[in-house]
mmCIF file of C-alpha atoms and ligand atoms in Angstrom:
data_model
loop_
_atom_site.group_PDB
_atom_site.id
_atom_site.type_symbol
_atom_site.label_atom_id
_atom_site.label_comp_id
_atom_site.label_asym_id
_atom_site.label_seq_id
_atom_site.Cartn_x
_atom_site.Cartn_y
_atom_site.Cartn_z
ATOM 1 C CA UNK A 218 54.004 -29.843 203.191
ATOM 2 C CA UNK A 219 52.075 -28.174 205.631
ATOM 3 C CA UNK A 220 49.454 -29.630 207.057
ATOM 4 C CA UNK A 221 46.426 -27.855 208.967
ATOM 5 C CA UNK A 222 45.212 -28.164 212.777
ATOM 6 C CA UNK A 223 48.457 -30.416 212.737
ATOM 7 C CA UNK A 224 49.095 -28.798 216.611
ATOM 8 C CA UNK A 225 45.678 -29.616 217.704
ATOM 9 C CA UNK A 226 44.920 -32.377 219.327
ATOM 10 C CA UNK A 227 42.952 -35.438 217.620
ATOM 11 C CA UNK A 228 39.013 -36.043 217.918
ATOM 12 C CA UNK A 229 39.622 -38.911 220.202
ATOM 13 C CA UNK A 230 42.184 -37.621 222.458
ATOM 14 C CA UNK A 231 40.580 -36.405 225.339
ATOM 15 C CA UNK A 232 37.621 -34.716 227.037
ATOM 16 C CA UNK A 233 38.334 -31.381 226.256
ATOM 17 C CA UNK A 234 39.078 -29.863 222.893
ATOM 18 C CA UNK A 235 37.798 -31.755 219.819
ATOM 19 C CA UNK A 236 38.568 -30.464 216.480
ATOM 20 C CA UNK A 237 35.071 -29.407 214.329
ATOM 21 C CA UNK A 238 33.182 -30.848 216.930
ATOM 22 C CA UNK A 239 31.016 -29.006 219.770
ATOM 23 C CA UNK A 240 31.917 -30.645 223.020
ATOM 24 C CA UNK A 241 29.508 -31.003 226.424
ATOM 25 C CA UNK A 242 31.442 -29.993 229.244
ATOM 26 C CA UNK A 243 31.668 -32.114 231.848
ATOM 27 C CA UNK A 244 28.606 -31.965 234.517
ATOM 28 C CA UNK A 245 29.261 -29.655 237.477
ATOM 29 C CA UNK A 246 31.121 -31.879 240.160
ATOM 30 C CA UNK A 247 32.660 -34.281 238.314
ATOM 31 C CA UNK A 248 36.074 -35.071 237.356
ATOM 32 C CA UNK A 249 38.190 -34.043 234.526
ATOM 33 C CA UNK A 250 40.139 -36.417 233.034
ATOM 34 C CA UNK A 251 43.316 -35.403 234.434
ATOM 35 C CA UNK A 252 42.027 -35.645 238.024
ATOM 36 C CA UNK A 253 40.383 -38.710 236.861
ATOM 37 C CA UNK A 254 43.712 -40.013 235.891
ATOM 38 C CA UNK A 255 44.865 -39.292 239.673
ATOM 39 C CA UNK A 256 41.975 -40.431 241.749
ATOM 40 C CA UNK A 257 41.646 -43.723 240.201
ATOM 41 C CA UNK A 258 44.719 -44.464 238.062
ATOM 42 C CA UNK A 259 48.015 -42.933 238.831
ATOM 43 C CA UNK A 260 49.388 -45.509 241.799
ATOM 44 C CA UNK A 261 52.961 -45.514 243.125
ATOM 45 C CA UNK A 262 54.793 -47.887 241.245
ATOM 46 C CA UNK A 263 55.728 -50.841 242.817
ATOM 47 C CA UNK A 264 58.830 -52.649 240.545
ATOM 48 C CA UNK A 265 62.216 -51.673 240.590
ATOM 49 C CA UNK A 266 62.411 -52.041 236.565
ATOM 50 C CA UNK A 267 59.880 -49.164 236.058
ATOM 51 C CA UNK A 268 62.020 -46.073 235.476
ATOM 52 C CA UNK A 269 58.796 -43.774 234.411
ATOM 53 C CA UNK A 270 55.337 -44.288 234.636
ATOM 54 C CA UNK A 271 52.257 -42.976 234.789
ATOM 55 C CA UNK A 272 52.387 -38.831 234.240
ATOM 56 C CA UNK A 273 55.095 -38.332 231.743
ATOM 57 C CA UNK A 274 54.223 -38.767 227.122
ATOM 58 C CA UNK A 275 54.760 -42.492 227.853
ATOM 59 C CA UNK A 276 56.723 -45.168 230.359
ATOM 60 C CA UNK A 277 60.074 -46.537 230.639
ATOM 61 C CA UNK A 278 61.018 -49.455 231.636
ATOM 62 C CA UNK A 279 63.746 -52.363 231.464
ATOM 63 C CA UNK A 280 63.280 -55.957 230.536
ATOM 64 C CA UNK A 281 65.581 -57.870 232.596
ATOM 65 C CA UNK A 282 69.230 -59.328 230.020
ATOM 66 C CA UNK A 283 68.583 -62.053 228.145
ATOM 67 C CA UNK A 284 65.102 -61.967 227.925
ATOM 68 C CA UNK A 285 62.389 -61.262 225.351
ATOM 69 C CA UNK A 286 59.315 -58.719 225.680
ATOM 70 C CA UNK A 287 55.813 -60.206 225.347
ATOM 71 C CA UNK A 288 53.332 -58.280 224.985
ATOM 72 C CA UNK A 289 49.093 -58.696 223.836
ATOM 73 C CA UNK A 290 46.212 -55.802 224.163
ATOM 74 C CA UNK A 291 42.310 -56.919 224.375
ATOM 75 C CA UNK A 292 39.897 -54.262 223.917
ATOM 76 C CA UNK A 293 36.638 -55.207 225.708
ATOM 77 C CA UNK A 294 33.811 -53.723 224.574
ATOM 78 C CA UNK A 295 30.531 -52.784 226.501
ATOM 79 C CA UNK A 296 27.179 -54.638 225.089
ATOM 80 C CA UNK A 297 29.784 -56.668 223.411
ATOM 81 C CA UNK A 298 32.087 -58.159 226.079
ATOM 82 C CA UNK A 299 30.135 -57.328 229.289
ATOM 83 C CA UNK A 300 26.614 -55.902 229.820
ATOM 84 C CA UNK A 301 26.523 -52.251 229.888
ATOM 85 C CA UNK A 302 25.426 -52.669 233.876
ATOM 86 C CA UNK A 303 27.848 -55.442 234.326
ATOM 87 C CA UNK A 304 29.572 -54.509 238.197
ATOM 88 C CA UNK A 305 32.563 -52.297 237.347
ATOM 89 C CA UNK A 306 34.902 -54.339 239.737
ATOM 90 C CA UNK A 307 34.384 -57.650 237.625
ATOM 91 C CA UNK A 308 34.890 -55.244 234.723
ATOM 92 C CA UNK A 309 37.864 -54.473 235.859
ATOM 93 C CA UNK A 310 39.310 -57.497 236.959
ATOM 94 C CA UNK A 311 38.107 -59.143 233.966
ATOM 95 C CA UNK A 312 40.225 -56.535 231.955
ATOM 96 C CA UNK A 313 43.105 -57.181 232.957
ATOM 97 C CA UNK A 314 42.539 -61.010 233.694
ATOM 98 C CA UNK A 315 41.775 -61.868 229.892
ATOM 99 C CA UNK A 316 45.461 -60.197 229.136
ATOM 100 C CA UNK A 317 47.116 -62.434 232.273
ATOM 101 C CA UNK A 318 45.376 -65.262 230.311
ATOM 102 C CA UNK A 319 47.295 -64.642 227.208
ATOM 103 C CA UNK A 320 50.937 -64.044 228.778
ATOM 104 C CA UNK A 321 49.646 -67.359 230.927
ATOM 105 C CA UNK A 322 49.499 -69.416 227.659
ATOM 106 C CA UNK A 323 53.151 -68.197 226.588
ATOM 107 C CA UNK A 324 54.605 -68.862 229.887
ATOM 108 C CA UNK A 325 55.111 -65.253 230.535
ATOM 109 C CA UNK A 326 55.992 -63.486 233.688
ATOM 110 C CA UNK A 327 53.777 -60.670 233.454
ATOM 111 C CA UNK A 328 55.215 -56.920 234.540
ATOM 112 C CA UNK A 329 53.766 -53.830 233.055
ATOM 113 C CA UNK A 330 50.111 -52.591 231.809
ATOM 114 C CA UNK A 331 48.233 -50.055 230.443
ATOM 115 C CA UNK A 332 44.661 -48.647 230.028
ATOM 116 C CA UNK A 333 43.047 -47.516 227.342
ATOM 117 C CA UNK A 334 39.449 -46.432 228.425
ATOM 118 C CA UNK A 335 36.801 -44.570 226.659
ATOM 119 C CA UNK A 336 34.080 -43.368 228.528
ATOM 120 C CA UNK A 337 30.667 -41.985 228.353
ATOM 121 C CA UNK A 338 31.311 -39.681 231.333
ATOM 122 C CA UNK A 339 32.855 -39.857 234.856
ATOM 123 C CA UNK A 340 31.108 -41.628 236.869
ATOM 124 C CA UNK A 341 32.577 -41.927 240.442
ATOM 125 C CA UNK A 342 31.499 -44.842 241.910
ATOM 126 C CA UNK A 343 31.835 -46.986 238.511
ATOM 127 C CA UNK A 344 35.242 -45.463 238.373
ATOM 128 C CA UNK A 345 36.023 -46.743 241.803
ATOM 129 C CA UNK A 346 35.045 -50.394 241.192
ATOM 130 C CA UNK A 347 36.902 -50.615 237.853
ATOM 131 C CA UNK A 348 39.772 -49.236 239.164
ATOM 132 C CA UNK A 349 39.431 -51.363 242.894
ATOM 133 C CA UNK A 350 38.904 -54.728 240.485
ATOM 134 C CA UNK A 351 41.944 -53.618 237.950
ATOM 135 C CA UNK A 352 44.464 -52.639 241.289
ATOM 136 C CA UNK A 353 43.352 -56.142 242.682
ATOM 137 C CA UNK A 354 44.444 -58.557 240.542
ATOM 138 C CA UNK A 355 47.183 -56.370 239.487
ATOM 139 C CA UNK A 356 48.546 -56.453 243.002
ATOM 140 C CA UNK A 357 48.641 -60.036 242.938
ATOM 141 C CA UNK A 358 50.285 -60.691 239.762
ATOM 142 C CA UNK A 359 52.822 -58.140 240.662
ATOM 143 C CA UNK A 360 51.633 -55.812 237.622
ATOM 144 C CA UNK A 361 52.220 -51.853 237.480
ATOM 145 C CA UNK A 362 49.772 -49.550 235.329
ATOM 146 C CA UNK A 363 52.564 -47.306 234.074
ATOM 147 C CA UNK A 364 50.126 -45.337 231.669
ATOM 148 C CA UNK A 365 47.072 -45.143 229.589
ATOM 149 C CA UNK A 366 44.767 -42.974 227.374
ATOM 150 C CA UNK A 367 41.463 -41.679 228.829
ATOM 151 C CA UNK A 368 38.925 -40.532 226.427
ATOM 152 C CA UNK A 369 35.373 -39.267 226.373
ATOM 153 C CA UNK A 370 33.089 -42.379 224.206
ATOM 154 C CA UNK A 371 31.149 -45.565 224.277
ATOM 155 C CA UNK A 372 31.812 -47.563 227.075
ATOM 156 C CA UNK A 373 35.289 -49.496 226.114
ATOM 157 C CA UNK A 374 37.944 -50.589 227.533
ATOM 158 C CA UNK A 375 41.646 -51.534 226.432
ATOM 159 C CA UNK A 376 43.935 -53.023 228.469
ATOM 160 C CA UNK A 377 47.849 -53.565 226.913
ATOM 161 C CA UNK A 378 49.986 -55.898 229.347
ATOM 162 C CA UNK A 379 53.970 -56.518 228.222
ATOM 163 C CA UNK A 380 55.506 -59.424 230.462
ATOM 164 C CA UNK A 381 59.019 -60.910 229.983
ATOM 165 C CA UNK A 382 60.309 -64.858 228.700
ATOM 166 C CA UNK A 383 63.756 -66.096 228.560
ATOM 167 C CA UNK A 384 64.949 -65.608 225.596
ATOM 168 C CA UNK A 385 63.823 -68.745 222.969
ATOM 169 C CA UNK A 386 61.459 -69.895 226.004
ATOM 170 C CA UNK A 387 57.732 -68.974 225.121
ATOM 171 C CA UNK A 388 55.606 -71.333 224.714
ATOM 172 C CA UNK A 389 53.688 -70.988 221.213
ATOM 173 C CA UNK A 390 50.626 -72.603 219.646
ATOM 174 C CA UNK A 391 52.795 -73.929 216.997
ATOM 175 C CA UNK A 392 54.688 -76.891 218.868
ATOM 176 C CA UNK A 393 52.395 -79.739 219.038
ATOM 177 C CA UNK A 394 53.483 -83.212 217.633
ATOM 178 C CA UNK A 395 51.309 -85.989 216.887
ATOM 179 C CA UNK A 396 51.248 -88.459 219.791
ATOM 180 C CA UNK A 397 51.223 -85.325 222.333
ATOM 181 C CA UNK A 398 48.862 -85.757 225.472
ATOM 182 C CA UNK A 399 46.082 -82.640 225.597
ATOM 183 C CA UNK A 400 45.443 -80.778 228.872
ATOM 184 C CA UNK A 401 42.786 -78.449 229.979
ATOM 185 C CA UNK A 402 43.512 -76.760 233.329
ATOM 186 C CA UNK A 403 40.226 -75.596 235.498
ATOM 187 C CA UNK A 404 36.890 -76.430 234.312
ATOM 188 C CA UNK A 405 35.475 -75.742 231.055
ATOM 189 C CA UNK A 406 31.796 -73.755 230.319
ATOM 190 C CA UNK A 407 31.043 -72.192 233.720
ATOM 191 C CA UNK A 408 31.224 -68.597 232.077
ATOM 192 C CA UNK A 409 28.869 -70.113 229.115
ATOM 193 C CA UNK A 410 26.405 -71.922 231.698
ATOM 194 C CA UNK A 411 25.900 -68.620 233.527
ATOM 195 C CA UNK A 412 25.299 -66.672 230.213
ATOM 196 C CA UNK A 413 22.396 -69.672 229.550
ATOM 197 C CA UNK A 414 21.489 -68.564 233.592
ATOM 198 C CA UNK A 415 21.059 -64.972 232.467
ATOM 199 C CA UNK A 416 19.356 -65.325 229.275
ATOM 200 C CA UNK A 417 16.839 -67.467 230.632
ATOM 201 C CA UNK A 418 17.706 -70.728 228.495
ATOM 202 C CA UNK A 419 18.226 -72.531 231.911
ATOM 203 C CA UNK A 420 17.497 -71.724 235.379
ATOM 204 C CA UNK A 421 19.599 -72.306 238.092
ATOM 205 C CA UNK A 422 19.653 -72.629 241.642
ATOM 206 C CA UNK A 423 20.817 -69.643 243.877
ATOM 207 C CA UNK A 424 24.353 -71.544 244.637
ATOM 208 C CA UNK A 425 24.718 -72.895 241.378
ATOM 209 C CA UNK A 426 24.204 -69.440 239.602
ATOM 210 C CA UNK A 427 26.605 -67.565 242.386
ATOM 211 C CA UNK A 428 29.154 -69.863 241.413
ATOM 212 C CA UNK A 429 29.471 -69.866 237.335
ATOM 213 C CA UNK A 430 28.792 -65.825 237.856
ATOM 214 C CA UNK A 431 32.293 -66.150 239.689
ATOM 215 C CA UNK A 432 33.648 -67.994 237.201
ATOM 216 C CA UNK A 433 32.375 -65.364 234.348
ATOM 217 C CA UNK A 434 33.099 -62.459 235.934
ATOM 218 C CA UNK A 435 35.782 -63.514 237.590
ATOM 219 C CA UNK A 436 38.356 -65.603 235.590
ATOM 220 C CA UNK A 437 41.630 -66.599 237.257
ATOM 221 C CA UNK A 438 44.413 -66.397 234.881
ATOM 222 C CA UNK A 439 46.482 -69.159 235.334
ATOM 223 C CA UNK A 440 50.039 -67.003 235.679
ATOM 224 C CA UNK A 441 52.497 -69.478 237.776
ATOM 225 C CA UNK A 442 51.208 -72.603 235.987
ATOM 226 C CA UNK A 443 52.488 -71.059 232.383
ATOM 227 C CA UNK A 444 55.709 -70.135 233.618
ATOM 228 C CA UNK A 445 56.345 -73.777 234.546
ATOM 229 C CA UNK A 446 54.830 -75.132 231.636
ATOM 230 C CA UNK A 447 57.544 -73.569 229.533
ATOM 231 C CA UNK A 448 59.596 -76.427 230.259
ATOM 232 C CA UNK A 449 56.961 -79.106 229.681
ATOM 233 C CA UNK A 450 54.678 -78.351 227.247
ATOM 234 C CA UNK A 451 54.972 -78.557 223.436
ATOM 235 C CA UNK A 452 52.401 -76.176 222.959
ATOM 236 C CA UNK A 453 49.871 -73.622 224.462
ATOM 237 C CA UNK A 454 46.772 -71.681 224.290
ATOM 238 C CA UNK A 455 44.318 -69.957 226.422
ATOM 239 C CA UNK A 456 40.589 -70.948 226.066
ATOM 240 C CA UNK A 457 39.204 -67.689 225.250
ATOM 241 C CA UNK A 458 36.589 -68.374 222.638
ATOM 242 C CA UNK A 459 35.265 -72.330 223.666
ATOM 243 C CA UNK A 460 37.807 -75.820 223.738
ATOM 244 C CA UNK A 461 36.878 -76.405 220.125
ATOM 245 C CA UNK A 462 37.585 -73.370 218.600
ATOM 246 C CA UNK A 463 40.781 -72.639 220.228
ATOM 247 C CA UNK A 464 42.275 -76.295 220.110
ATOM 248 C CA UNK A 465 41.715 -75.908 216.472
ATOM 249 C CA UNK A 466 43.643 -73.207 216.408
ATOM 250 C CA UNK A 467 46.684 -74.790 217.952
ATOM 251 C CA UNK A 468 46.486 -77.388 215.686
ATOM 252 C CA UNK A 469 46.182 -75.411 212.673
ATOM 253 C CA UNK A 470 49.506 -73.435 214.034
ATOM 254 C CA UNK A 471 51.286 -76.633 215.041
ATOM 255 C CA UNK A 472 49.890 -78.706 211.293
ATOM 256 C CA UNK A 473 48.347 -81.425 213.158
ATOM 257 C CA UNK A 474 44.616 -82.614 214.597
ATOM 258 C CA UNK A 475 43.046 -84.145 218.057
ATOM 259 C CA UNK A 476 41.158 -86.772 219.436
ATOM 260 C CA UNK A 477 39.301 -85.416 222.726
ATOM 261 C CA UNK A 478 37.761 -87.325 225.059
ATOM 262 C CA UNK A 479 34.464 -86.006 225.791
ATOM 263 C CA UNK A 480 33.840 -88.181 229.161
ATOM 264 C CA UNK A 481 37.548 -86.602 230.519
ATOM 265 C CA UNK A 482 36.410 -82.782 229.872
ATOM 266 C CA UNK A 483 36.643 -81.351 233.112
ATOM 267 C CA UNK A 484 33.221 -80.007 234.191
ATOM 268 C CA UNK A 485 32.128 -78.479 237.693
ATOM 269 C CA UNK A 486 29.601 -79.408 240.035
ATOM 270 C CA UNK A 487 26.893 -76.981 238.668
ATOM 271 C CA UNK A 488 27.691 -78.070 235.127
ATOM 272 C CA UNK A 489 27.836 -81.628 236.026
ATOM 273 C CA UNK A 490 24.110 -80.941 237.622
ATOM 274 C CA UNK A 491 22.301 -79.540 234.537
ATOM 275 C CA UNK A 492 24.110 -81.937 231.730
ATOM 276 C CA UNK A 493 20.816 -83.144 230.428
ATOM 277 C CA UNK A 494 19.446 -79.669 230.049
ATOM 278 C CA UNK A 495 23.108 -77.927 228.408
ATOM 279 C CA UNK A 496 25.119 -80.912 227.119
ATOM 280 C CA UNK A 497 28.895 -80.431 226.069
ATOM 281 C CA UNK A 498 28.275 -77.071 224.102
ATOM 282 C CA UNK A 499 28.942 -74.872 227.102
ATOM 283 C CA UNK A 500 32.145 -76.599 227.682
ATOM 284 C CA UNK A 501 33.215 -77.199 223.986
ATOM 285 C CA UNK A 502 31.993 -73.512 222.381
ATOM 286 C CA UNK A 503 31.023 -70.594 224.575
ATOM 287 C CA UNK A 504 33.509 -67.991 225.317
ATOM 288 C CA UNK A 505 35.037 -66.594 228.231
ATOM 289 C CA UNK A 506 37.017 -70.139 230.247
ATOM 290 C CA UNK A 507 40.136 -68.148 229.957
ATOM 291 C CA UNK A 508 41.870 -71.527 230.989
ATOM 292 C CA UNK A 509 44.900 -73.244 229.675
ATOM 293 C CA UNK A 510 45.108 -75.914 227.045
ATOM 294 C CA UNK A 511 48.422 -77.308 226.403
ATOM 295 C CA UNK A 512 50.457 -80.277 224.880
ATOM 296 C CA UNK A 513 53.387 -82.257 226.402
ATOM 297 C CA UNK A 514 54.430 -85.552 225.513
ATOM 298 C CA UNK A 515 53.850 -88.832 227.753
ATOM 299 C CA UNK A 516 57.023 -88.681 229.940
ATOM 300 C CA UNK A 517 55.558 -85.554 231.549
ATOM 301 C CA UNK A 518 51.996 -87.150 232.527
ATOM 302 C CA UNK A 519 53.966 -87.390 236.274
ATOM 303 C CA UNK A 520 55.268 -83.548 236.200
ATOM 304 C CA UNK A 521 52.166 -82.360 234.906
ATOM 305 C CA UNK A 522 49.555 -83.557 237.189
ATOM 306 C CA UNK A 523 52.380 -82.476 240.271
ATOM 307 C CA UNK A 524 52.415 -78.917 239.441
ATOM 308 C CA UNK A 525 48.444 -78.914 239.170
ATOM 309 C CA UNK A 526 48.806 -79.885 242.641
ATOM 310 C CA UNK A 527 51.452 -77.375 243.396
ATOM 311 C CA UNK A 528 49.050 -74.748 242.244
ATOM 312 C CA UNK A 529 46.144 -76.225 243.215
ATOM 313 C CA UNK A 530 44.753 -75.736 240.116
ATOM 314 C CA UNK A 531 43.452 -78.707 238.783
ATOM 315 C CA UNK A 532 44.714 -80.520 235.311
ATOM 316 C CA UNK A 533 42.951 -82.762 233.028
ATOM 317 C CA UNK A 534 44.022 -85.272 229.888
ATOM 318 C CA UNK A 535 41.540 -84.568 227.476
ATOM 319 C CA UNK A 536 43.202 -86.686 224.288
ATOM 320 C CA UNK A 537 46.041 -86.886 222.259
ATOM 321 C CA UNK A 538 47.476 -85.069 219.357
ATOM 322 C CA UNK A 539 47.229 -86.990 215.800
ATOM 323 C CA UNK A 540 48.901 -86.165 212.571
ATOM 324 C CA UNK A 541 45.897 -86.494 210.131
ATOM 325 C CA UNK A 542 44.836 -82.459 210.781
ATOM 326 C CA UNK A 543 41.145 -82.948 212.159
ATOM 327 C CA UNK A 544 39.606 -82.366 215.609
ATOM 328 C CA UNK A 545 37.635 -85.054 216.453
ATOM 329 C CA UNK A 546 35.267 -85.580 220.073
ATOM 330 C CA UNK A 547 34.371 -88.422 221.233
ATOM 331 C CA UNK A 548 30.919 -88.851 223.003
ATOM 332 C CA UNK A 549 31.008 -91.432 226.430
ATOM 333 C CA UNK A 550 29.601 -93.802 224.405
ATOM 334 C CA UNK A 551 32.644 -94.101 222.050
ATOM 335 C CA UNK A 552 30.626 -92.158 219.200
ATOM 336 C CA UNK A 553 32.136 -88.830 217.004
ATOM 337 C CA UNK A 554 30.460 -86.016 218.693
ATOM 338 C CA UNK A 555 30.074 -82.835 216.340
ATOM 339 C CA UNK A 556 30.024 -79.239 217.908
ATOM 340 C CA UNK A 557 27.046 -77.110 216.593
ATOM 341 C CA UNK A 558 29.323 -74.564 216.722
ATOM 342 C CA UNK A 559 33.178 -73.995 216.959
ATOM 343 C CA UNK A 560 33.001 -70.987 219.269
ATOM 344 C CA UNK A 561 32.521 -67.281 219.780
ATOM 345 C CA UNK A 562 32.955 -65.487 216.280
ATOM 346 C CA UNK A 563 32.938 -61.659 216.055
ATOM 347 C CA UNK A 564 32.610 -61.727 212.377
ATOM 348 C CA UNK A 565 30.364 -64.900 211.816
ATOM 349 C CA UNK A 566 27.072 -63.741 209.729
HETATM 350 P P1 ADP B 920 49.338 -37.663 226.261
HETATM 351 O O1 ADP B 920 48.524 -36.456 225.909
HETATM 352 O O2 ADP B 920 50.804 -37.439 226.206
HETATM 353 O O3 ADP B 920 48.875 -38.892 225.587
HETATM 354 P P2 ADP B 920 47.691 -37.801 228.522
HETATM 355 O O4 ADP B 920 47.472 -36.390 228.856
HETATM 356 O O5 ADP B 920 46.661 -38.532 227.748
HETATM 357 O O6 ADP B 920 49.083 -37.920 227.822
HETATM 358 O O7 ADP B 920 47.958 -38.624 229.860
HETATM 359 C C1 ADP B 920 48.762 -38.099 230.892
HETATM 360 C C2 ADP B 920 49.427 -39.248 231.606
HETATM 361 O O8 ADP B 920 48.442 -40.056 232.207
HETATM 362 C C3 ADP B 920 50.230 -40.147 230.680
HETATM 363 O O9 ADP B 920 51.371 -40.572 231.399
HETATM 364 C C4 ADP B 920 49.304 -41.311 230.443
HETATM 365 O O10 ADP B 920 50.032 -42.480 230.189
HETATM 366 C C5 ADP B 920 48.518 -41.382 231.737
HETATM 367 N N1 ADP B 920 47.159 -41.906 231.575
HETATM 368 C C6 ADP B 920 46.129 -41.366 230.874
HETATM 369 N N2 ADP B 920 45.024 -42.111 230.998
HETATM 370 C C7 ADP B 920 45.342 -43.163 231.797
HETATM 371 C C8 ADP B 920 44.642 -44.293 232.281
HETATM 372 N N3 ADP B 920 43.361 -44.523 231.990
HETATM 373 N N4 ADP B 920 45.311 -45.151 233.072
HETATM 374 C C9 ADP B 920 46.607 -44.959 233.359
HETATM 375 N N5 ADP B 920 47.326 -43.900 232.943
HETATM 376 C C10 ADP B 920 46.710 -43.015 232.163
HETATM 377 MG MG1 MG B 921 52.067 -36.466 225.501
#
């Protein structure tokens, strides 16, 4: 059967033509999206394994034999993800960092993105730092863009990243074993302790708030660790939505629970300074640590804390893996400590 306007383009597909609705042109001056697309997007590819990218209906490219695609997409939404003002160079650094952070946890080598962004109109210079804080990181992880959708909208933006395992070798959330140490890479509830900073619920000194801004708007994906971890751990995840929430969901995936050890949570120097005023819910159930936590039984303590030191990233045992299916704290006194709440929800009430 027939179907009508089935040759026009979609409502969301670009800046131009949109079907049944009346369209504002783009202000004098400003950039379509096409030369959008070239000012700020379409970069000479860099790997040998990208056969197309950027400019034709969609890229081509070749996973290396005897290895498995992984791939994971986060949409980050202004007002939701990052303030509406938020510096478009941490923007885009941070959307492509929180996707690193995910191939990170499954040991991944990343290789290829793209960018999905909806915009409210062109605007040069934010285009410029997005774009300067995407190329960046991109650079150093040795990722290509190799395409994207640009469309006229609310502030969002989508980042897809694919990345490459030997086969059988990525690390899931689903292979923890009861007796299995814990490990937290980094330190935990900077991002959340600069969120308290900006909302006014503490107030920081200058160096203290420069720092955990760094750490919110600048995560640092921890790449090279995960692709050595494949070989050590039992099981990983990245700490995207606070320790407690996203340890519980390894342990859900891998049937088991956890002791943690409060007093071992790694915390930085600015946390460490205002732990009468924020206590462990920063570190245990804010968002945004993009950090590692991971499980690898006791003959690797020796391996484990070496490659922190290789990376010079640094590695903490936080507990132990049990078989009885609940997550349990304990406080530095030796008593249960109960989170107020398990973590960033989209959908909580
Ligand atoms: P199509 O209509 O086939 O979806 P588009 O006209 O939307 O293609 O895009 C043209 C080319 O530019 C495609 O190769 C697409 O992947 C790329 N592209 C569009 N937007 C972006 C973006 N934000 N970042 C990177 N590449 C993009
Ligand atoms: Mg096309």
């Amino acid at each position: 059967m027939a179907i009508s306007h089935c040759n026009r383009k979609s409502t969301t597909s670009d800046f131009g033509g949109c079907v049944g609705v009346a369209h504002p042109s783009l202000d004098p001056g400003r950039l379509d999206e096409f030369s959008l697309i070239e000012a700020y997007f379409n970069r000479p590819v860099t790997r040998s394994d990208v056969a197309l990218g950027i400019g034709d209906d969609a890229a081509v490219t070749s996973v290396p034999p005897e290895h498995e695609l992984v791939t994971t997409v986060d949409v980050l939404v202004a007002g939701v993800h990052f303030h509406q003002s938020a510096d478009p160079r941490s923007v885009g650094h941070k959307a492509l960092a929180v996707n690193l952070s995910d191939l990170a946890a499954m040991g991944a080598t990343p290789a290829w993105a793209t960018l999905g962004l909806v915009v409210p109109d062109v605007d040069r210079s934010w285009m410029e730092g997005f774009s300067e804080g995407f190329f960046a990181l991109a650079s150093r992880h040795n990722v290509d863009l190799v395409g994207g959708d640009t469309v006229r909208g609310p502030l969002t933006v989508m980042v897809q990243l694919s990345g490459w395992v030997p086969q059988g070798t990525a690390m899931k959330r689903s292979g923890a074993r009861a007796g299995d140490d814990i490990y937290i890479t980094g330190c935990l509830g900077d991002a959340g302790l600069c969120l308290m900073d900006i909302n006014g619920a503490v107030e920081l000194p200058r160096r203290h708030a420069v720092a955990v801004r760094e750490a919110l708007d600048y995560p640092c994906p921890r790449i090279a660790m995960g692709i050595q971890l494949r070989a050590l751990a039992t099981a990983a995840i990245d700490i995207s939505d606070g320790l407690a929430a996203d340890l519980g969901h390894l342990a859900t995936r891998s049937g088991v629970g956890a002791e943690v050890s409060l007093a071992d949570l790694p915390l930085s120097q600015p946390y460490q300074a205002h732990f009468a005023e924020i206590g462990w819910e920063p570190a245990l159930s804010s968002g945004d640590d993009y950090e590692l936590c991971f499980t690898a039984i006791a003959e690797n303590r020796a391996r484990i804390l070496a490659l922190g030191e290789r990376f010079d990233v640094a590695v903490a045992r936080v507990g132990t893996i049990t078989a009885d299916r609940n997550i349990v704290f304990f406080d530095r006194d030796g008593s249960r400590y109960i989170p107020p709440r398990a973590g960033y929800a989209h959908f909580q009430g």
